[in-house]
GROMACS .gro file of C-alpha atoms in nm:
model
  476
    1MET     CA    1   0.000   0.000   0.000
    2LYS     CA    2   0.125   0.347  -0.084
    3LEU     CA    3   0.127   0.639   0.158
    4LYS     CA    4  -0.111   0.830  -0.069
    5THR     CA    5  -0.355   0.537  -0.066
    6LEU     CA    6  -0.340   0.507   0.314
    7ALA     CA    7  -0.396   0.879   0.360
    8ALA     CA    8  -0.686   0.877   0.114
    9ALA     CA    9  -0.845   0.572   0.279
   10SER     CA   10  -0.810   0.718   0.630
   11THR     CA   11  -0.949   1.053   0.517
   12ALA     CA   12  -1.241   0.888   0.339
   13TRP     CA   13  -1.316   0.667   0.644
   14LEU     CA   14  -1.312   0.961   0.888
   15ALA     CA   15  -1.510   1.178   0.645
   16ALA     CA   16  -1.775   0.906   0.611
   17LEU     CA   17  -1.801   0.875   0.990
   18ALA     CA   18  -1.824   1.252   1.025
   19LEU     CA   19  -2.092   1.268   0.753
   20LEU     CA   20  -2.287   0.986   0.918
   21THR     CA   21  -2.262   1.161   1.254
   22ALA     CA   22  -2.369   1.495   1.108
   23SER     CA   23  -2.659   1.330   0.927
   24GLY     CA   24  -2.774   1.164   1.250
   25PHE     CA   25  -2.754   1.490   1.439
   26THR     CA   26  -2.939   1.674   1.163
   27LEU     CA   27  -3.221   1.419   1.149
   28SER     CA   28  -3.248   1.414   1.527
   29ALA     CA   29  -3.254   1.793   1.545
   30THR     CA   30  -3.514   1.814   1.268
   31TYR     CA   31  -3.742   1.558   1.432
   32MET     CA   32  -3.692   1.719   1.773
   33THR     CA   33  -3.779   2.062   1.629
   34ARG     CA   34  -4.095   1.924   1.472
   35GLU     CA   35  -4.207   1.754   1.792
   36VAL     CA   36  -4.124   2.055   2.009
   37THR     CA   37  -4.319   2.279   1.769
   38CYS     CA   38  -4.613   2.043   1.787
   39LEU     CA   39  -4.592   2.042   2.167
   40PHE     CA   40  -4.569   2.423   2.170
   41ASN     CA   41  -4.881   2.450   1.953
   42ILE     CA   42  -5.070   2.213   2.182
   43VAL     CA   43  -4.965   2.410   2.490
   44ARG     CA   44  -5.075   2.728   2.318
   45GLU     CA   45  -5.413   2.574   2.232
   46VAL     CA   46  -5.454   2.448   2.589
   47ARG     CA   47  -5.393   2.802   2.708
   48SER     CA   48  -5.656   2.931   2.461
   49ILE     CA   49  -5.909   2.669   2.575
   50THR     CA   50  -5.859   2.761   2.941
   51GLN     CA   51  -5.902   3.127   2.853
   52LEU     CA   52  -6.225   3.042   2.667
   53GLU     CA   53  -6.350   2.861   2.975
   54VAL     CA   54  -6.260   3.154   3.200
   55HIS     CA   55  -6.426   3.414   2.978
   56LEU     CA   56  -6.728   3.191   2.920
   57LEU     CA   57  -6.786   3.173   3.295
   58ALA     CA   58  -6.717   3.547   3.325
   59HIS     CA   59  -6.973   3.623   3.052
   60GLU     CA   60  -7.230   3.404   3.218
   61ARG     CA   61  -7.168   3.567   3.558
   62GLU     CA   62  -7.190   3.921   3.420
   63SER     CA   63  -7.504   3.830   3.224
   64ALA     CA   64  -7.663   3.717   3.551
   65ARG     CA   65  -7.559   4.043   3.724
   66VAL     CA   66  -7.704   4.249   3.441
   67ALA     CA   67  -8.032   4.058   3.474
   68LEU     CA   68  -8.041   4.134   3.847
   69THR     CA   69  -7.905   4.488   3.871
   70HIS     CA   70  -7.925   4.641   3.524
   71LEU     CA   71  -7.616   4.841   3.616
   72PRO     CA   72  -7.405   4.986   3.332
   73GLU     CA   73  -7.076   4.856   3.474
   74HIS     CA   74  -7.209   4.499   3.462
   75VAL     CA   75  -7.326   4.554   3.108
   76GLY     CA   76  -6.976   4.672   3.012
   77ALA     CA   77  -6.814   4.373   3.188
   78ARG     CA   78  -7.051   4.137   3.010
   79ASP     CA   79  -6.970   4.290   2.669
   80ALA     CA   80  -6.595   4.276   2.745
   81ALA     CA   81  -6.622   3.906   2.832
   82ARG     CA   82  -6.809   3.850   2.505
   83ARG     CA   83  -6.533   4.021   2.308
   84GLU     CA   84  -6.268   3.810   2.482
   85LEU     CA   85  -6.463   3.496   2.396
   86SER     CA   86  -6.465   3.595   2.028
   87ARG     CA   87  -6.094   3.681   2.036
   88TRP     CA   88  -5.982   3.362   2.211
   89LEU     CA   89  -6.202   3.155   1.982
   90GLU     CA   90  -5.982   3.264   1.689
   91ASP     CA   91  -5.655   3.168   1.864
   92PRO     CA   92  -5.693   2.785   1.854
   93ARG     CA   93  -5.763   2.802   1.480
   94GLU     CA   94  -5.409   2.925   1.400
   95PRO     CA   95  -5.208   2.610   1.499
   96PRO     CA   96  -5.260   2.308   1.276
   97VAL     CA   97  -5.543   2.091   1.402
   98THR     CA   98  -5.461   1.720   1.424
   99ALA     CA   99  -5.692   1.451   1.291
  100GLU     CA  100  -5.750   1.320   1.641
  101SER     CA  101  -5.878   1.653   1.774
  102ALA     CA  102  -6.055   1.785   1.464
  103GLY     CA  103  -6.399   1.650   1.559
  104VAL     CA  104  -6.377   1.764   1.921
  105PHE     CA  105  -6.254   2.108   1.813
  106GLU     CA  106  -6.542   2.151   1.564
  107GLU     CA  107  -6.792   2.050   1.831
  108ALA     CA  108  -6.652   2.302   2.080
  109GLU     CA  109  -6.646   2.573   1.814
  110ARG     CA  110  -7.012   2.509   1.726
  111GLU     CA  111  -7.116   2.522   2.091
  112ILE     CA  112  -6.936   2.852   2.151
  113GLU     CA  113  -7.077   3.010   1.836
  114HIS     CA  114  -7.425   2.885   1.928
  115TYR     CA  115  -7.383   3.029   2.276
  116LEU     CA  116  -7.281   3.367   2.141
  117ALA     CA  117  -7.559   3.364   1.886
  118THR     CA  118  -7.824   3.299   2.155
  119HIS     CA  119  -7.690   3.576   2.379
  120PRO     CA  120  -7.707   3.899   2.173
  121ARG     CA  121  -7.569   4.216   2.326
  122ALA     CA  122  -7.898   4.406   2.306
  123GLN     CA  123  -8.082   4.136   2.498
  124GLU     CA  124  -8.354   4.280   2.723
  125ASP     CA  125  -8.337   4.214   3.091
  126ARG     CA  126  -8.673   4.039   3.095
  127GLU     CA  127  -8.579   3.805   2.823
  128ALA     CA  128  -8.257   3.736   3.010
  129GLU     CA  129  -8.455   3.641   3.317
  130ALA     CA  130  -8.688   3.416   3.112
  131ASP     CA  131  -8.407   3.240   2.941
  132ALA     CA  132  -8.186   3.200   3.248
  133GLY     CA  133  -8.256   2.827   3.275
  134ALA     CA  134  -8.188   2.770   2.907
  135SER     CA  135  -7.871   2.983   2.932
  136HIS     CA  136  -7.734   2.764   3.209
  137GLU     CA  137  -7.787   2.453   2.998
  138GLU     CA  138  -7.608   2.612   2.701
  139VAL     CA  139  -7.318   2.715   2.924
  140ASP     CA  140  -7.291   2.363   3.059
  141ARG     CA  141  -7.288   2.215   2.709
  142THR     CA  142  -7.032   2.469   2.588
  143PHE     CA  143  -6.813   2.419   2.896
  144ALA     CA  144  -6.835   2.039   2.858
  145ALA     CA  145  -6.730   2.067   2.491
  146LEU     CA  146  -6.433   2.283   2.594
  147GLU     CA  147  -6.338   2.032   2.864
  148ARG     CA  148  -6.345   1.747   2.611
  149LEU     CA  149  -6.130   1.954   2.374
  150LEU     CA  150  -5.895   2.031   2.663
  151ALA     CA  151  -5.871   1.665   2.760
  152THR     CA  152  -5.801   1.567   2.399
  153ARG     CA  153  -5.527   1.826   2.362
  154LEU     CA  154  -5.373   1.731   2.697
  155ALA     CA  155  -5.365   1.368   2.584
  156GLU     CA  156  -5.199   1.475   2.262
  157ALA     CA  157  -4.953   1.685   2.467
  158ARG     CA  158  -4.859   1.380   2.673
  159ILE     CA  159  -4.804   1.175   2.357
  160ALA     CA  160  -4.597   1.458   2.204
  161ARG     CA  161  -4.392   1.479   2.525
  162GLN     CA  162  -4.328   1.105   2.508
  163ARG     CA  163  -4.214   1.141   2.148
  164VAL     CA  164  -3.983   1.427   2.248
  165ASP     CA  165  -3.838   1.212   2.526
  166GLU     CA  166  -3.788   0.923   2.284
  167VAL     CA  167  -3.618   1.151   2.034
  168HIS     CA  168  -3.398   1.288   2.311
  169ARG     CA  169  -3.297   0.935   2.415
  170LEU     CA  170  -3.240   0.842   2.053
  171SER     CA  171  -3.026   1.154   2.006
  172GLU     CA  172  -2.817   1.057   2.307
  173ILE     CA  173  -2.772   0.707   2.167
  174VAL     CA  174  -2.680   0.847   1.826
  175SER     CA  175  -2.438   1.093   1.985
  176LEU     CA  176  -2.269   0.823   2.189
  177GLY     CA  177  -2.261   0.589   1.890
  178ALA     CA  178  -2.120   0.858   1.664
  179ALA     CA  179  -1.858   0.950   1.923
  180GLY     CA  180  -1.769   0.584   1.958
  181LEU     CA  181  -1.742   0.541   1.582
  182LEU     CA  182  -1.530   0.852   1.548
  183LEU     CA  183  -1.305   0.736   1.831
  184ALA     CA  184  -1.281   0.391   1.673
  185GLY     CA  185  -1.201   0.551   1.336
  186VAL     CA  186  -0.929   0.770   1.487
  187LEU     CA  187  -0.782   0.475   1.678
  188LEU     CA  188  -0.792   0.262   1.363
  189ALA     CA  189  -0.619   0.537   1.164
  190LEU     CA  190  -0.355   0.576   1.437
  191TRP     CA  191  -0.305   0.199   1.448
  192GLN     CA  192  -0.264   0.189   1.071
  193LEU     CA  193  -0.015   0.476   1.087
  194ARG     CA  194   0.176   0.299   1.363
  195ARG     CA  195   0.179  -0.034   1.182
  196CYS     CA  196   0.246   0.096   0.831
  197VAL     CA  197   0.452   0.410   0.897
  198TYR     CA  198   0.586   0.452   1.251
  199ARG     CA  199   0.716   0.100   1.318
  200PRO     CA  200   0.883   0.060   0.974
  201LEU     CA  201   1.045   0.403   1.020
  202LEU     CA  202   1.177   0.298   1.361
  203SER     CA  203   1.308  -0.025   1.211
  204ILE     CA  204   1.486   0.162   0.931
  205ARG     CA  205   1.626   0.411   1.184
  206ALA     CA  206   1.748   0.127   1.406
  207ALA     CA  207   1.914  -0.043   1.109
  208ILE     CA  208   2.085   0.284   1.013
  209ASP     CA  209   2.203   0.334   1.372
  210ARG     CA  210   2.340  -0.020   1.390
  211TYR     CA  211   2.514   0.024   1.055
  212GLY     CA  212   2.659   0.357   1.167
  213ALA     CA  213   2.782   0.194   1.489
  214GLY     CA  214   2.988  -0.053   1.288
  215SER     CA  215   2.748  -0.343   1.239
  216HIS     CA  216   2.793  -0.370   0.862
  217ASP     CA  217   2.558  -0.669   0.840
  218ALA     CA  218   2.265  -0.457   0.967
  219ARG     CA  219   1.969  -0.460   0.728
  220ALA     CA  220   1.632  -0.287   0.742
  221PRO     CA  221   1.313  -0.499   0.737
  222GLN     CA  222   1.122  -0.452   0.415
  223GLY     CA  223   0.772  -0.388   0.546
  224GLY     CA  224   0.512  -0.114   0.570
  225LEU     CA  225   0.409   0.120   0.293
  226ASP     CA  226   0.552   0.094  -0.056
  227GLU     CA  227   0.756   0.412  -0.011
  228LEU     CA  228   0.910   0.284   0.313
  229ARG     CA  229   0.967  -0.056   0.157
  230GLU     CA  230   1.150   0.113  -0.129
  231ILE     CA  231   1.362   0.308   0.121
  232ALA     CA  232   1.444  -0.014   0.308
  233VAL     CA  233   1.530  -0.192  -0.017
  234ALA     CA  234   1.751   0.101  -0.124
  235PHE     CA  235   1.926   0.101   0.215
  236ASN     CA  236   1.979  -0.274   0.206
  237GLU     CA  237   2.114  -0.257  -0.147
  238MET     CA  238   2.343   0.029  -0.049
  239ALA     CA  239   2.463  -0.161   0.260
  240ALA     CA  240   2.522  -0.474   0.054
  241ALA     CA  241   2.706  -0.273  -0.212
  242LEU     CA  242   2.921  -0.101   0.052
  243ALA     CA  243   2.994  -0.436   0.216
  244GLU     CA  244   3.090  -0.582  -0.120
  245GLN     CA  245   3.300  -0.275  -0.200
  246ARG     CA  246   3.475  -0.299   0.137
  247LYS     CA  247   3.541  -0.665   0.075
  248ARG     CA  248   3.688  -0.587  -0.265
  249GLN     CA  249   3.893  -0.300  -0.127
  250LEU     CA  250   4.038  -0.535   0.130
  251GLY     CA  251   4.104  -0.774  -0.157
  252ILE     CA  252   4.283  -0.495  -0.343
  253LEU     CA  253   4.499  -0.422  -0.041
  254ALA     CA  254   4.575  -0.790  -0.002
  255SER     CA  255   4.657  -0.819  -0.374
  256VAL     CA  256   4.876  -0.508  -0.366
  257ALA     CA  257   5.052  -0.635  -0.054
  258HIS     CA  258   5.105  -0.970  -0.221
  259ASP     CA  259   5.235  -0.806  -0.540
  260LEU     CA  260   5.468  -0.585  -0.338
  261ARG     CA  261   5.619  -0.880  -0.161
  262ASN     CA  262   5.788  -1.006  -0.480
  263PRO     CA  263   5.983  -0.686  -0.564
  264LEU     CA  264   6.056  -0.628  -0.198
  265ALA     CA  265   6.187  -0.982  -0.165
  266ALA     CA  266   6.404  -0.927  -0.473
  267LEU     CA  267   6.527  -0.598  -0.327
  268LYS     CA  268   6.604  -0.762   0.006
  269LEU     CA  269   6.789  -1.047  -0.162
  270THR     CA  270   6.991  -0.805  -0.374
  271VAL     CA  271   7.069  -0.575  -0.082
  272ASP     CA  272   7.182  -0.875   0.124
  273GLY     CA  273   7.467  -0.916  -0.126
  274LEU     CA  274   7.581  -0.562  -0.045
  275ARG     CA  275   7.602  -0.586   0.333
  276PRO     CA  276   7.873  -0.378   0.503
  277ASP     CA  277   8.047  -0.686   0.648
  278ARG     CA  278   8.110  -0.828   0.303
  279PRO     CA  279   8.336  -0.701   0.023
  280LEU     CA  280   8.170  -0.539  -0.277
  281PRO     CA  281   8.125  -0.764  -0.582
  282HIS     CA  282   8.293  -0.696  -0.911
  283GLU     CA  283   8.184  -0.390  -1.105
  284GLU     CA  284   7.993  -0.587  -1.364
  285ARG     CA  285   7.793  -0.774  -1.104
  286LEU     CA  286   7.749  -0.459  -0.898
  287ARG     CA  287   7.601  -0.278  -1.196
  288SER     CA  288   7.368  -0.572  -1.256
  289MET     CA  289   7.257  -0.567  -0.893
  290LEU     CA  290   7.200  -0.190  -0.900
  291ALA     CA  291   7.002  -0.223  -1.221
  292ARG     CA  292   6.788  -0.489  -1.057
  293ILE     CA  293   6.735  -0.269  -0.753
  294GLY     CA  294   6.630   0.018  -0.978
  295LYS     CA  295   6.394  -0.208  -1.173
  296GLU     CA  296   6.227  -0.347  -0.863
  297ALA     CA  297   6.203  -0.002  -0.705
  298ALA     CA  298   6.042   0.129  -1.024
  299ARG     CA  299   5.800  -0.165  -1.013
  300CYS     CA  300   5.704  -0.080  -0.654
  301ASP     CA  301   5.667   0.284  -0.750
  302ARG     CA  302   5.440   0.192  -1.043
  303MET     CA  303   5.220  -0.024  -0.819
  304LEU     CA  304   5.184   0.253  -0.562
  305THR     CA  305   5.119   0.509  -0.838
  306ASP     CA  306   4.844   0.289  -0.983
  307LEU     CA  307   4.692   0.253  -0.637
  308MET     CA  308   4.700   0.630  -0.586
  309ASP     CA  309   4.549   0.685  -0.931
  310ILE     CA  310   4.261   0.455  -0.842
  311ALA     CA  311   4.205   0.650  -0.520
  312ARG     CA  312   4.205   0.978  -0.716
  313LEU     CA  313   3.964   0.840  -0.972
  314GLU     CA  314   3.725   0.724  -0.700
  315GLY     CA  315   3.749   1.067  -0.537
  316GLY     CA  316   3.711   1.254  -0.868
  317GLU     CA  317   4.048   1.426  -0.823
  318LEU     CA  318   4.236   1.302  -1.132
  319GLU     CA  319   4.449   1.575  -1.288
  320LEU     CA  320   4.532   1.582  -1.659
  321ARG     CA  321   4.846   1.752  -1.786
  322ARG     CA  322   4.760   1.795  -2.152
  323GLU     CA  323   5.002   1.832  -2.436
  324THR     CA  324   4.992   1.759  -2.805
  325ARG     CA  325   5.144   1.421  -2.891
  326ASP     CA  326   5.151   1.189  -3.190
  327ALA     CA  327   4.922   0.892  -3.121
  328ARG     CA  328   5.160   0.675  -3.324
  329GLU     CA  329   5.441   0.740  -3.075
  330LEU     CA  330   5.223   0.652  -2.777
  331ALA     CA  331   5.118   0.322  -2.934
  332ARG     CA  332   5.475   0.243  -3.042
  333ASP     CA  333   5.615   0.304  -2.691
  334VAL     CA  334   5.363   0.070  -2.532
  335VAL     CA  335   5.424  -0.209  -2.783
  336GLU     CA  336   5.801  -0.175  -2.741
  337LEU     CA  337   5.759  -0.189  -2.363
  338TYR     CA  338   5.587  -0.532  -2.376
  339ARG     CA  339   5.775  -0.681  -2.671
  340PRO     CA  340   6.078  -0.809  -2.470
  341THR     CA  341   5.861  -0.985  -2.207
  342ALA     CA  342   5.579  -1.121  -2.428
  343THR     CA  343   5.799  -1.365  -2.618
  344ALA     CA  344   5.513  -1.614  -2.659
  345HIS     CA  345   5.299  -1.357  -2.840
  346GLU     CA  346   5.337  -1.186  -3.172
  347LEU     CA  347   5.292  -0.813  -3.105
  348GLY     CA  348   5.188  -0.628  -3.421
  349LEU     CA  349   5.166  -0.256  -3.478
  350SER     CA  350   4.972  -0.089  -3.759
  351LEU     CA  351   5.033   0.285  -3.797
  352PRO     CA  352   4.929   0.540  -4.060
  353GLU     CA  353   5.202   0.715  -4.256
  354GLU     CA  354   5.102   1.067  -4.148
  355PRO     CA  355   5.120   1.196  -3.789
  356VAL     CA  356   4.807   1.161  -3.577
  357PRO     CA  357   4.804   1.461  -3.341
  358LEU     CA  358   4.632   1.407  -3.007
  359ARG     CA  359   4.572   1.656  -2.729
  360CYS     CA  360   4.599   1.451  -2.412
  361ASP     CA  361   4.786   1.364  -2.097
  362PRO     CA  362   5.039   1.118  -2.246
  363ILE     CA  363   5.110   0.944  -1.916
  364ARG     CA  364   4.741   0.869  -1.860
  365ILE     CA  365   4.683   0.755  -2.218
  366GLU     CA  366   4.987   0.527  -2.193
  367GLN     CA  367   4.834   0.393  -1.871
  368VAL     CA  368   4.516   0.306  -2.062
  369LEU     CA  369   4.708   0.145  -2.350
  370ASN     CA  370   4.929  -0.047  -2.106
  371ASN     CA  371   4.617  -0.190  -1.944
  372LEU     CA  372   4.461  -0.290  -2.279
  373VAL     CA  373   4.781  -0.448  -2.413
  374ALA     CA  374   4.854  -0.621  -2.081
  375ASN     CA  375   4.501  -0.765  -2.077
  376ALA     CA  376   4.536  -0.885  -2.438
  377ILE     CA  377   4.855  -1.067  -2.343
  378LYS     CA  378   4.719  -1.206  -2.014
  379TYR     CA  379   4.398  -1.338  -2.164
  380SER     CA  380   4.580  -1.507  -2.453
  381PRO     CA  381   4.752  -1.775  -2.243
  382ALA     CA  382   4.831  -1.996  -2.542
  383GLY     CA  383   5.010  -1.714  -2.721
  384GLY     CA  384   4.897  -1.574  -3.052
  385ALA     CA  385   4.889  -1.237  -3.219
  386VAL     CA  386   4.815  -0.912  -3.038
  387GLN     CA  387   4.756  -0.628  -3.283
  388VAL     CA  388   4.764  -0.256  -3.201
  389THR     CA  389   4.613  -0.033  -3.472
  390VAL     CA  390   4.613   0.347  -3.483
  391ALA     CA  391   4.369   0.523  -3.718
  392ARG     CA  392   4.205   0.859  -3.767
  393ALA     CA  393   3.842   0.907  -3.872
  394GLY     CA  394   3.730   1.268  -3.897
  395ALA     CA  395   3.773   1.440  -3.560
  396GLU     CA  396   3.838   1.115  -3.377
  397VAL     CA  397   4.152   0.910  -3.315
  398SER     CA  398   4.108   0.539  -3.254
  399ILE     CA  399   4.363   0.302  -3.101
  400ALA     CA  400   4.244  -0.060  -3.121
  401VAL     CA  401   4.401  -0.354  -2.934
  402SER     CA  402   4.298  -0.696  -3.069
  403ASP     CA  403   4.381  -1.047  -2.946
  404ARG     CA  404   4.283  -1.404  -3.020
  405GLY     CA  405   4.244  -1.511  -2.661
  406VAL     CA  406   3.964  -1.653  -2.447
  407GLY     CA  407   3.717  -1.381  -2.540
  408ILE     CA  408   3.428  -1.251  -2.331
  409ALA     CA  409   3.074  -1.385  -2.308
  410ALA     CA  410   2.799  -1.157  -2.441
  411ASP     CA  411   2.627  -1.133  -2.101
  412ASP     CA  412   2.953  -1.018  -1.937
  413GLN     CA  413   3.038  -0.748  -2.191
  414ARG     CA  414   2.780  -0.506  -2.049
  415ARG     CA  415   2.950  -0.512  -1.707
  416LEU     CA  416   3.315  -0.510  -1.816
  417PHE     CA  417   3.376  -0.154  -1.705
  418GLU     CA  418   3.207  -0.186  -1.367
  419ARG     CA  419   3.428  -0.144  -1.065
  420TYR     CA  420   3.559  -0.476  -0.926
  421PHE     CA  421   3.385  -0.679  -1.195
  422ARG     CA  422   3.569  -0.970  -1.352
  423ALA     CA  423   3.412  -1.180  -1.623
  424PRO     CA  424   3.353  -1.536  -1.495
  425SER     CA  425   3.473  -1.670  -1.832
  426SER     CA  426   3.816  -1.515  -1.781
  427SER     CA  427   3.859  -1.483  -1.405
  428GLY     CA  428   4.045  -1.812  -1.382
  429VAL     CA  429   4.285  -1.730  -1.664
  430ALA     CA  430   4.476  -1.443  -1.501
  431PRO     CA  431   4.476  -1.278  -1.155
  432GLY     CA  432   4.329  -0.934  -1.094
  433VAL     CA  433   4.081  -0.732  -0.890
  434GLY     CA  434   3.868  -0.581  -1.168
  435LEU     CA  435   3.980  -0.218  -1.154
  436GLY     CA  436   4.196  -0.186  -1.466
  437LEU     CA  437   3.920  -0.139  -1.723
  438TRP     CA  438   3.719   0.075  -1.483
  439ALA     CA  439   4.016   0.312  -1.439
  440ALA     CA  440   4.087   0.306  -1.815
  441LEU     CA  441   3.731   0.411  -1.895
  442ARG     CA  442   3.740   0.693  -1.636
  443ILE     CA  443   4.062   0.828  -1.792
  444ALA     CA  444   3.915   0.805  -2.143
  445GLU     CA  445   3.598   0.987  -2.033
  446ALA     CA  446   3.809   1.257  -1.864
  447HIS     CA  447   3.964   1.318  -2.209
  448GLY     CA  448   3.619   1.336  -2.368
  449GLY     CA  449   3.651   0.989  -2.519
  450ARG     CA  450   3.525   0.636  -2.469
  451ILE     CA  451   3.625   0.269  -2.492
  452GLU     CA  452   3.434   0.021  -2.707
  453VAL     CA  453   3.459  -0.357  -2.700
  454THR     CA  454   3.369  -0.634  -2.943
  455SER     CA  455   3.431  -0.992  -2.842
  456ALA     CA  456   3.324  -1.350  -2.897
  457GLU     CA  457   3.385  -1.621  -2.642
  458GLY     CA  458   3.679  -1.838  -2.749
  459ARG     CA  459   3.765  -1.616  -3.049
  460GLY     CA  460   3.931  -1.314  -2.891
  461SER     CA  461   3.845  -0.948  -2.821
  462THR     CA  462   3.905  -0.600  -2.959
  463PHE     CA  463   3.913  -0.296  -2.730
  464THR     CA  464   3.907   0.042  -2.908
  465LEU     CA  465   4.005   0.365  -2.739
  466ARG     CA  466   3.841   0.663  -2.916
  467LEU     CA  467   3.958   1.016  -2.838
  468PRO     CA  468   3.904   1.358  -3.000
  469SER     CA  469   4.197   1.447  -3.224
  470THR     CA  470   4.179   1.817  -3.131
  471SER     CA  471   4.150   1.971  -2.789
  472GLY     CA  472   3.847   1.819  -2.622
  473GLY     CA  473   3.724   1.693  -2.292
  474ALA     CA  474   3.750   1.882  -1.967
  475ALA     CA  475   4.033   1.813  -1.732
  476ALA     CA  476   3.928   1.618  -1.430
   0.00000   0.00000   0.00000
């Protein structure tokens, strides 16, 4: 799983939980608002009904006083009670009437309207006295209708209150459930982050610390997200490459130490013949011994110089001292250097008639040619021809070294110039540590050139050094 995928999944999961929680709260709030509104309307209607009952009784009382006293103040009180009855009769009509209370409400409304219709304001006192008994019956019927309406609305109020309580309990359950889900989602996201990010990071950090402390076999576990797995793989590959490089460097030191033992042993043996407690040998032998000492010292110096050159190449500090030289002379000097020692091989040299000018560091180019010619001789153990050919094609100078030796397998040719690589098909033919061709290619590239190879296993190889004939390539 990739970090982007984990982040997207966690975000989507938490967003879904938040949306679900918000939806639950919204539905609960909407339902609660509706039920509370319904309850408010019922309470308002109950208040209106009680006011109707109060003013009905007040109207009846003032009507009786008017019939007894005929006083103006009682007439005014009676008319005021009648107006209040008409006003409070309109109030219950404003809230929505439920189906359960519609019939009871219509009955109460008819009784009140009938009561008001049978009690006109201009009613004479005598008529009021005659109709007193009938008035009491109408009041009782109207009051009973209002009581039934009140009882119905109170019952509806209790039911609405129960619904509000249920919604409240449901809201609490939804709130607790949503909080639990959100907490579970956050904990799950944190657990995923810990399992897929934090723990792999700690493992990689621990592996890096162990490697830095000197435990070169420390490796990071390849787990967690794809990005962290790639980091762990890269670290493990780097650690393995460094371990292999260290092993090869130790091999180089061991090989150099072994190679130095031979000239040092020859020097020691020669110097033993010149000890102070012995007479000096004859001049002819002395000159031979001094020549041998010089040769072995030069050999040691060349080995150490090559080792220092490799260190400079690895550090990118190789210096080029350029001058214009004839490529034919460089090739001729190298061939003449190996001709006395390669008696089992036929060293050939093919040169053009005209000079081939080359802007280069002659010592470094001779180092490259020495490596190519030495390899051609080493990897032709049965002898045979080794041909060095100098040619010029346009702005390029080519120096080709061909042999008829063991050759190189096609699969190995792509890795020939890798550091420390030695082709399995030729590693048993001659000793080496696999740095010669790598160094040769670095020197050629520093001159702005390259080295090409064509080979067939069992049929020999041709290595071609190609360099610009005019000034080219930046000094390293």
